[in-house]
Coordinates of N, CA, C and O in Angstrom, one line a residue:
R27 N -3.1 -17.6 33.1 CA -3.2 -16.2 33.4 C -4.6 -15.7 33.3 O -5.3 -16.0 32.3
R28 N -5.0 -14.9 34.2 CA -6.4 -14.3 34.2 C -6.5 -13.2 33.2 O -5.6 -12.5 33.0
S29 N -7.7 -13.1 32.6 CA -7.9 -12.0 31.7 C -8.0 -10.6 32.4 O -8.5 -10.6 33.5
S30 N -7.5 -9.6 31.8 CA -7.5 -8.3 32.4 C -8.8 -7.5 32.1 O -8.9 -6.4 32.4
C31 N -9.7 -8.2 31.4 CA -10.9 -7.5 31.0 C -11.9 -7.4 32.2 O -12.1 -8.3 32.9
T32 N -12.4 -6.2 32.4 CA -13.3 -6.0 33.5 C -14.7 -5.8 33.0 O -15.6 -5.4 33.7
A33 N -14.9 -6.0 31.7 CA -16.3 -5.9 31.1 C -17.2 -7.0 31.7 O -16.8 -8.1 32.0
S34 N -18.5 -6.6 31.7 CA -19.4 -7.6 32.2 C -19.6 -8.7 31.1 O -19.2 -8.5 30.0
P35 N -20.1 -9.9 31.5 CA -20.3 -10.9 30.5 C -21.3 -10.5 29.4 O -21.3 -11.1 28.3
M36 N -22.1 -9.5 29.7 CA -23.1 -9.1 28.6 C -22.3 -8.3 27.5 O -22.8 -8.2 26.4
A37 N -21.2 -7.7 27.8 CA -20.4 -7.0 26.8 C -19.7 -8.1 25.9 O -19.1 -8.9 26.4
L38 N -19.9 -7.9 24.6 CA -19.4 -9.0 23.8 C -18.0 -8.7 23.2 O -17.6 -9.2 22.2
C39 N -17.2 -7.9 23.9 CA -15.9 -7.6 23.5 C -15.0 -8.8 23.7 O -15.1 -9.5 24.7
L40 N -14.1 -9.0 22.7 CA -13.0 -10.0 22.9 C -11.9 -9.3 23.6 O -11.4 -8.3 23.1
C41 N -11.6 -9.8 24.7 CA -10.6 -9.0 25.6 C -9.2 -9.6 25.5 O -9.0 -10.7 25.1
A42 N -8.3 -8.7 25.9 CA -6.8 -9.0 25.9 C -6.5 -9.9 27.1 O -7.2 -9.9 28.1
T43 N -5.5 -10.7 27.0 CA -5.0 -11.5 28.1 C -4.0 -10.7 28.9 O -3.6 -11.2 29.9
S44 N -3.6 -9.6 28.4 CA -2.6 -8.8 29.1 C -2.9 -7.4 28.9 O -3.4 -7.0 27.8
S45 N -2.7 -6.5 29.9 CA -3.0 -5.1 29.7 C -2.0 -4.4 28.8 O -2.2 -3.3 28.3
R46 N -0.8 -5.1 28.5 CA 0.2 -4.4 27.6 C 0.1 -4.9 26.1 O 0.7 -4.3 25.3
T47 N -0.7 -6.0 25.9 CA -0.7 -6.5 24.5 C -2.1 -6.5 24.0 O -3.0 -7.0 24.7
A48 N -2.3 -6.0 22.8 CA -3.6 -6.0 22.2 C -4.0 -7.5 21.8 O -3.1 -8.3 21.6
P49 N -5.3 -7.8 21.7 CA -5.7 -9.1 21.4 C -5.2 -9.6 20.1 O -5.2 -9.0 19.1
T50 N -4.6 -10.8 20.2 CA -4.1 -11.6 19.1 C -3.1 -10.9 18.2 O -2.8 -11.3 17.1
T51 N -2.5 -9.7 18.6 CA -1.6 -9.0 17.7 C -0.2 -9.3 18.1 O 0.7 -9.0 17.3
G52 N 0.1 -9.7 19.3 CA 1.4 -9.9 19.8 C 2.1 -8.6 20.1 O 1.6 -7.5 20.0
A53 N 3.4 -8.7 20.4 CA 4.1 -7.5 20.8 C 5.5 -7.6 20.2 O 6.1 -8.7 20.0
S54 N 6.2 -6.5 20.1 CA 7.5 -6.4 19.7 C 8.4 -6.7 20.9 O 7.9 -6.7 22.0
P55 N 9.7 -6.9 20.7 CA 10.6 -7.2 21.9 C 10.5 -6.1 22.9 O 10.8 -6.3 24.1
R56 N 10.3 -4.9 22.5 CA 10.3 -3.8 23.5 C 8.9 -3.6 24.2 O 8.7 -2.7 24.9
G57 N 7.9 -4.4 23.8 CA 6.6 -4.4 24.4 C 5.6 -3.5 23.7 O 4.5 -3.3 24.1
W58 N 6.0 -2.9 22.5 CA 5.1 -2.1 21.8 C 4.3 -3.0 20.8 O 4.9 -3.7 20.0
P59 N 3.0 -2.9 20.9 CA 2.2 -3.7 19.9 C 2.2 -3.1 18.5 O 1.4 -2.2 18.2
I60 N 3.2 -3.5 17.7 CA 3.5 -2.9 16.4 C 2.2 -3.0 15.5 O 1.9 -2.1 14.8
T61 N 1.6 -4.2 15.6 CA 0.5 -4.4 14.7 C -0.7 -3.5 15.1 O -1.4 -3.0 14.2
S62 N -0.9 -3.2 16.4 CA -1.9 -2.3 16.8 C -1.6 -0.9 16.3 O -2.5 -0.2 15.9
I63 N -0.4 -0.5 16.4 CA 0.0 0.8 15.9 C -0.2 0.9 14.4 O -0.8 1.9 13.9
T64 N 0.1 -0.1 13.7 CA -0.1 -0.1 12.3 C -1.6 -0.1 12.0 O -2.0 0.6 11.1
L65 N -2.4 -0.9 12.7 CA -3.8 -0.9 12.5 C -4.5 0.4 12.8 O -5.5 0.8 12.2
S66 N -3.9 1.1 13.8 CA -4.6 2.4 14.1 C -4.4 3.4 13.0 O -5.1 4.4 13.0
T67 N -3.5 3.2 12.1 CA -3.3 4.2 11.0 C -4.4 4.1 10.0 O -4.7 5.1 9.3
L68 N -5.0 2.9 9.8 CA -6.1 2.7 8.8 C -7.3 3.6 9.1 O -7.7 4.4 8.2
P69 N -7.8 3.7 10.3 CA -8.9 4.6 10.5 C -8.5 6.1 10.4 O -9.3 6.9 9.8
L70 N -7.3 6.4 10.7 CA -6.8 7.8 10.6 C -6.7 8.2 9.1 O -7.1 9.3 8.7
I71 N -6.1 7.3 8.3 CA -6.0 7.6 6.9 C -7.4 7.7 6.2 O -7.6 8.6 5.4
C72 N -8.3 6.8 6.6 CA -9.7 6.8 6.1 C -10.4 8.1 6.5 O -11.1 8.7 5.7
Q73 N -10.2 8.6 7.7 CA -10.8 9.8 8.1 C -10.3 11.0 7.3 O -11.0 11.9 7.0
L74 N -9.0 11.0 7.1 CA -8.4 12.1 6.2 C -9.0 12.0 4.8 O -9.3 13.1 4.2
G75 N -9.1 10.8 4.3 CA -9.8 10.7 3.0 C -11.2 11.2 3.0 O -11.6 11.9 2.1
N76 N -11.9 10.8 4.0 CA -13.3 11.3 4.1 C -13.4 12.8 4.2 O -14.2 13.4 3.5
F77 N -12.5 13.4 5.0 CA -12.5 14.9 5.0 C -12.2 15.5 3.7 O -12.8 16.4 3.3
S78 N -11.2 14.9 3.0 CA -10.8 15.4 1.7 C -12.0 15.3 0.7 O -12.2 16.2 -0.1
I79 N -12.7 14.2 0.7 CA -13.9 14.1 -0.2 C -14.9 15.1 0.1 O -15.5 15.7 -0.8
H80 N -15.2 15.3 1.4 CA -16.2 16.3 1.8 C -15.8 17.7 1.3 O -16.6 18.5 0.9
M81 N -14.5 18.0 1.4 CA -14.0 19.3 0.9 C -14.1 19.4 -0.6 O -14.5 20.5 -1.1
A82 N -13.9 18.4 -1.3 CA -14.0 18.4 -2.8 C -15.5 18.5 -3.2 O -15.8 19.3 -4.1
L83 N -16.4 17.9 -2.4 CA -17.8 18.0 -2.7 C -18.3 19.4 -2.4 O -19.1 19.9 -3.1
R84 N -17.8 20.0 -1.3 CA -18.2 21.3 -1.0 C -17.8 22.3 -2.0 O -18.6 23.2 -2.4
D85 N -16.6 22.1 -2.6 CA -16.1 23.0 -3.6 C -16.8 22.9 -5.0 O -16.5 23.6 -5.9
L86 N -17.6 21.8 -5.2 CA -18.3 21.6 -6.5 C -19.3 22.7 -6.9 O -19.4 23.0 -8.0
R87 N -20.0 23.2 -5.9 CA -21.0 24.2 -6.2 C -20.7 25.5 -5.5 O -20.4 25.5 -4.3
P88 N -20.9 26.6 -6.2 CA -20.7 27.9 -5.5 C -21.8 28.2 -4.4 O -22.8 27.6 -4.5
A89 N -21.4 29.0 -3.5 CA -22.4 29.3 -2.4 C -23.7 29.8 -2.9 O -23.7 30.7 -3.8
G90 N -24.8 29.3 -2.5 CA -26.1 29.8 -2.9 C -26.6 29.2 -4.2 O -27.7 29.4 -4.6
S91 N -25.8 28.4 -4.9 CA -26.1 27.8 -6.2 C -26.8 26.4 -6.0 O -26.5 25.8 -5.0
K92 N -27.6 26.1 -6.9 CA -28.3 24.7 -6.8 C -27.8 23.8 -8.0 O -28.3 22.8 -8.2
T93 N -26.9 24.3 -8.8 CA -26.4 23.5 -9.9 C -25.5 22.4 -9.4 O -24.8 22.5 -8.4
R94 N -25.7 21.2 -10.0 CA -24.9 20.0 -9.7 C -23.9 19.7 -10.7 O -24.1 19.9 -11.9
K95 N -22.7 19.2 -10.3 CA -21.7 18.9 -11.2 C -21.2 17.4 -10.9 O -21.4 17.0 -9.8
I96 N -20.6 16.8 -11.9 CA -20.0 15.5 -11.7 C -18.7 15.7 -10.8 O -17.9 16.5 -11.2
P97 N -18.6 15.0 -9.7 CA -17.4 15.1 -8.9 C -16.2 14.4 -9.6 O -16.4 13.2 -10.1
Y98 N -15.1 15.0 -9.7 CA -13.9 14.5 -10.3 C -12.7 14.6 -9.3 O -12.8 15.5 -8.4
P99 N -11.7 13.8 -9.4 CA -10.5 13.9 -8.5 C -9.9 15.3 -8.7 O -9.9 15.9 -9.7
T100 N -9.3 15.8 -7.6 CA -8.5 17.0 -7.6 C -7.0 16.6 -7.4 O -6.7 15.4 -7.6
K101 N -6.2 17.6 -7.1 CA -4.8 17.3 -6.9 C -4.5 16.5 -5.6 O -3.5 15.9 -5.5
N102 N -5.5 16.5 -4.7 CA -5.4 15.8 -3.5 C -5.5 14.3 -3.8 O -6.5 13.8 -4.3
P103 N -4.5 13.5 -3.4 CA -4.5 12.1 -3.7 C -5.7 11.3 -3.1 O -6.1 10.3 -3.6
F104 N -6.2 11.8 -2.0 CA -7.4 11.1 -1.4 C -8.6 11.2 -2.3 O -9.5 10.4 -2.1
T105 N -8.7 12.2 -3.1 CA -9.8 12.3 -4.0 C -9.7 11.5 -5.3 O -10.7 11.4 -6.0
W106 N -8.6 10.8 -5.5 CA -8.5 10.0 -6.7 C -9.4 8.8 -6.7 O -9.7 8.2 -7.7
L107 N -10.0 8.5 -5.5 CA -11.0 7.4 -5.4 C -12.2 7.8 -6.3 O -13.0 6.9 -6.6
F108 N -12.4 9.1 -6.6 CA -13.5 9.5 -7.5 C -13.4 8.8 -8.9 O -14.4 8.8 -9.6
L109 N -12.2 8.4 -9.2 CA -12.1 7.7 -10.5 C -12.8 6.3 -10.5 O -13.2 5.8 -11.6
L110 N -13.0 5.7 -9.4 CA -13.5 4.4 -9.3 C -14.9 4.3 -8.7 O -15.6 3.3 -8.9
V111 N -15.3 5.2 -7.8 CA -16.6 5.1 -7.1 C -17.3 6.4 -7.1 O -16.7 7.5 -7.1
S112 N -18.6 6.4 -7.0 CA -19.4 7.6 -7.0 C -19.4 8.2 -5.6 O -19.6 9.4 -5.5
C113 N -19.3 7.4 -4.6 CA -19.4 8.0 -3.2 C -18.2 7.5 -2.4 O -18.3 6.7 -1.5
P114 N -17.0 8.1 -2.7 CA -15.8 7.7 -1.9 C -15.9 8.1 -0.5 O -15.2 7.5 0.4
N115 N -16.7 9.1 -0.1 CA -16.8 9.4 1.3 C -17.4 8.2 2.1 O -16.9 7.9 3.2
Y116 N -18.3 7.5 1.5 CA -18.8 6.3 2.2 C -17.8 5.2 2.2 O -17.7 4.4 3.2
T117 N -17.0 5.1 1.1 CA -15.9 4.1 1.1 C -14.9 4.3 2.2 O -14.5 3.4 2.9
Y118 N -14.5 5.6 2.3 CA -13.6 5.9 3.4 C -14.2 5.7 4.8 O -13.6 5.2 5.7
E119 N -15.5 6.0 4.9 CA -16.2 5.9 6.2 C -16.2 4.4 6.6 O -15.9 4.0 7.8
V120 N -16.6 3.5 5.7 CA -16.6 2.1 6.0 C -15.2 1.6 6.3 O -15.0 0.8 7.2
G121 N -14.2 2.0 5.5 CA -12.8 1.6 5.8 C -12.4 2.0 7.2 O -11.7 1.2 7.9
S122 N -12.8 3.2 7.6 CA -12.5 3.6 8.9 C -13.1 2.7 10.0 O -12.4 2.3 11.0
W123 N -14.4 2.4 9.8 CA -15.0 1.5 10.8 C -14.5 0.1 10.8 O -14.4 -0.5 11.9
I124 N -14.2 -0.4 9.6 CA -13.6 -1.7 9.5 C -12.2 -1.7 10.2 O -11.9 -2.7 11.0
G125 N -11.4 -0.7 10.0 CA -10.1 -0.6 10.7 C -10.3 -0.5 12.2 O -9.5 -1.2 12.9
F126 N -11.2 0.2 12.6 CA -11.5 0.3 14.1 C -12.0 -1.0 14.6 O -11.5 -1.4 15.7
A127 N -12.8 -1.7 13.9 CA -13.3 -3.0 14.4 C -12.1 -4.0 14.5 O -12.1 -4.8 15.4
I128 N -11.2 -4.0 13.5 CA -10.1 -4.9 13.5 C -9.2 -4.5 14.7 O -8.7 -5.4 15.4
M129 N -9.0 -3.2 14.9 CA -8.1 -2.8 15.9 C -8.6 -3.1 17.3 O -7.8 -3.6 18.2
T130 N -9.9 -2.9 17.5 CA -10.5 -3.2 18.8 C -10.8 -4.6 19.0 O -10.9 -5.1 20.2
Q131 N -11.0 -5.4 18.0 CA -11.5 -6.8 18.0 C -12.7 -6.9 18.9 O -12.8 -7.8 19.8
C132 N -13.7 -6.0 18.7 CA -14.9 -6.0 19.5 C -16.1 -6.3 18.7 O -16.3 -5.6 17.7
L133 N -16.8 -7.3 19.0 CA -18.0 -7.8 18.2 C -19.0 -6.7 18.0 O -19.5 -6.5 16.8
P134 N -19.4 -5.9 19.0 CA -20.4 -4.8 18.7 C -19.9 -3.8 17.7 O -20.7 -3.3 16.9
V135 N -18.6 -3.5 17.7 CA -18.0 -2.6 16.7 C -18.1 -3.2 15.3 O -18.4 -2.5 14.3
A136 N -17.8 -4.5 15.2 CA -17.9 -5.2 13.9 C -19.3 -5.2 13.4 O -19.6 -5.0 12.2
L137 N -20.3 -5.4 14.3 CA -21.7 -5.4 13.9 C -22.1 -4.0 13.5 O -22.9 -3.9 12.5
F138 N -21.7 -3.0 14.2 CA -22.0 -1.7 13.8 C -21.4 -1.3 12.5 O -22.1 -0.7 11.6
S139 N -20.2 -1.8 12.2 CA -19.6 -1.6 10.9 C -20.4 -2.3 9.8 O -20.6 -1.7 8.7
L140 N -20.9 -3.5 10.0 CA -21.7 -4.2 9.0 C -23.0 -3.4 8.7 O -23.4 -3.3 7.6
V141 N -23.7 -3.0 9.8 CA -24.9 -2.3 9.6 C -24.6 -0.9 8.9 O -25.4 -0.6 8.0
G142 N -23.6 -0.3 9.3 CA -23.2 1.0 8.7 C -22.9 0.8 7.2 O -23.3 1.6 6.3
F143 N -22.2 -0.3 6.9 CA -21.8 -0.6 5.5 C -23.1 -0.8 4.7 O -23.3 -0.3 3.6
T144 N -24.0 -1.6 5.3 CA -25.3 -1.8 4.6 C -26.1 -0.6 4.3 O -26.5 -0.4 3.1
Q145 N -26.2 0.3 5.3 CA -26.9 1.6 5.1 C -26.2 2.5 4.1 O -26.8 3.1 3.2
M146 N -24.9 2.6 4.2 CA -24.2 3.5 3.3 C -24.2 2.9 1.8 O -24.2 3.7 0.9
T147 N -24.3 1.6 1.7 CA -24.4 1.0 0.4 C -25.7 1.4 -0.3 O -25.8 1.7 -1.5
I148 N -26.8 1.4 0.5 CA -28.1 1.8 0.0 C -28.1 3.3 -0.4 O -28.5 3.6 -1.5
W149 N -27.5 4.1 0.4 CA -27.3 5.5 0.0 C -26.5 5.7 -1.2 O -26.8 6.5 -2.1
A150 N -25.4 5.0 -1.3 CA -24.5 5.1 -2.4 C -25.1 4.6 -3.7 O -24.9 5.3 -4.8
K151 N -25.9 3.6 -3.7 CA -26.6 3.1 -4.9 C -27.6 4.1 -5.4 O -27.7 4.4 -6.6
G152 N -28.3 4.7 -4.4 CA -29.3 5.8 -4.8 C -28.6 7.0 -5.4 O -29.0 7.5 -6.4
K153 N -27.5 7.4 -4.8 CA -26.7 8.6 -5.4 C -26.2 8.2 -6.8 O -26.2 9.0 -7.7
H154 N -25.7 7.0 -6.9 CA -25.1 6.5 -8.2 C -26.2 6.5 -9.3 O -26.0 7.0 -10.4
R155 N -27.4 6.0 -8.9 CA -28.5 6.0 -9.9 C -28.9 7.4 -10.3 O -29.1 7.7 -11.5
S156 N -28.9 8.3 -9.3 CA -29.3 9.7 -9.7 C -28.2 10.4 -10.5 O -28.5 11.2 -11.4
Y157 N -26.9 10.1 -10.3 CA -25.9 10.6 -11.1 C -26.0 10.1 -12.6 O -25.9 10.8 -13.5
L158 N -26.3 8.8 -12.7 CA -26.5 8.2 -14.0 C -27.7 8.8 -14.8 O -27.6 9.0 -16.0
K159 N -28.7 9.1 -14.1 CA -29.9 9.7 -14.7 C -29.7 11.2 -15.1 O -30.1 11.6 -16.1
E160 N -29.0 11.9 -14.2 CA -28.8 13.3 -14.4 C -27.7 13.7 -15.4 O -27.9 14.7 -16.1
F161 N -26.7 12.9 -15.4 CA -25.5 13.3 -16.3 C -25.3 12.2 -17.3 O -25.0 11.1 -17.0
R162 N -25.5 12.6 -18.6 CA -25.3 11.6 -19.7 C -23.8 11.2 -19.8 O -23.5 10.1 -20.3
D163 N -22.9 12.1 -19.5 CA -21.5 11.8 -19.6 C -20.8 11.3 -18.3 O -19.6 11.5 -18.1
Y164 N -21.6 10.7 -17.5 CA -21.1 10.3 -16.2 C -20.2 9.1 -16.5 O -20.4 8.2 -17.3
P165 N -19.0 9.1 -15.8 CA -18.0 8.0 -16.1 C -18.6 6.6 -15.9 O -19.1 6.3 -14.8
P166 N -18.6 5.8 -16.9 CA -19.2 4.5 -16.9 C -18.6 3.4 -16.0 O -19.2 2.5 -15.6
L167 N -17.3 3.6 -15.7 CA -16.6 2.6 -14.9 C -16.8 2.8 -13.4 O -16.4 1.9 -12.6
R168 N -17.4 3.9 -13.0 CA -17.6 4.1 -11.5 C -18.6 3.1 -11.0 O -19.7 2.9 -11.6
M169 N -18.4 2.7 -9.8 CA -19.3 1.8 -9.0 C -19.8 2.7 -7.9 O -19.2 3.7 -7.5
P170 N -20.9 2.3 -7.2 CA -21.4 3.1 -6.1 C -20.5 3.3 -4.9 O -20.2 4.4 -4.5
I171 N -19.9 2.2 -4.4 CA -19.2 2.3 -3.1 C -17.9 1.5 -3.1 O -16.9 2.0 -2.5
I172 N -17.8 0.3 -3.7 CA -16.6 -0.5 -3.7 C -16.1 -0.6 -5.1 O -16.8 -1.1 -6.0
P173 N -14.9 -0.2 -5.4 CA -14.3 -0.3 -6.7 C -14.4 -1.7 -7.3 O -14.1 -2.6 -6.7
F174 N -14.9 -1.7 -8.6 CA -15.0 -3.0 -9.4 C -16.0 -4.0 -8.8 O -16.2 -5.0 -9.5
L175 N -16.7 -3.7 -7.7 CA -17.6 -4.8 -7.2 C -19.0 -4.3 -7.0 O -20.0 -4.9 -7.4
L176 N -19.2 -3.2 -6.2 CA -20.5 -2.8 -5.8 C -20.6 -1.3 -5.8 O -19.8 -0.5 -5.3

């Protein structure tokens, strides 16, 4: 069976062998790619988490103020990641890109995710260091971007 991919050879996307089935995910008996539907929820959940973190960070300081506070989780479950990492917005962003890369199975997206992760790790480490310097009572178990690792 011929590939349905119309991309040029220069495009490094891994293409599907059928227009109805996502690459390597298979399909349910009704023709719905269940794995693709499941995988598409990861980027959506991560984007909701990223938005929640940005709202929590926005609410940390009053308008016009320059005072900084330690970010803590709120009642929103997406902000609970603040218990483990200093920059959960980057954690959610990377999760979203990784989910998108898995869902699309496209090499350029995976490479973009890797480069983005590297850059966001640099930013998260810098922010984490500044939190540690600025706040003596900063939670000691927090890591910059990946819980318990990095």
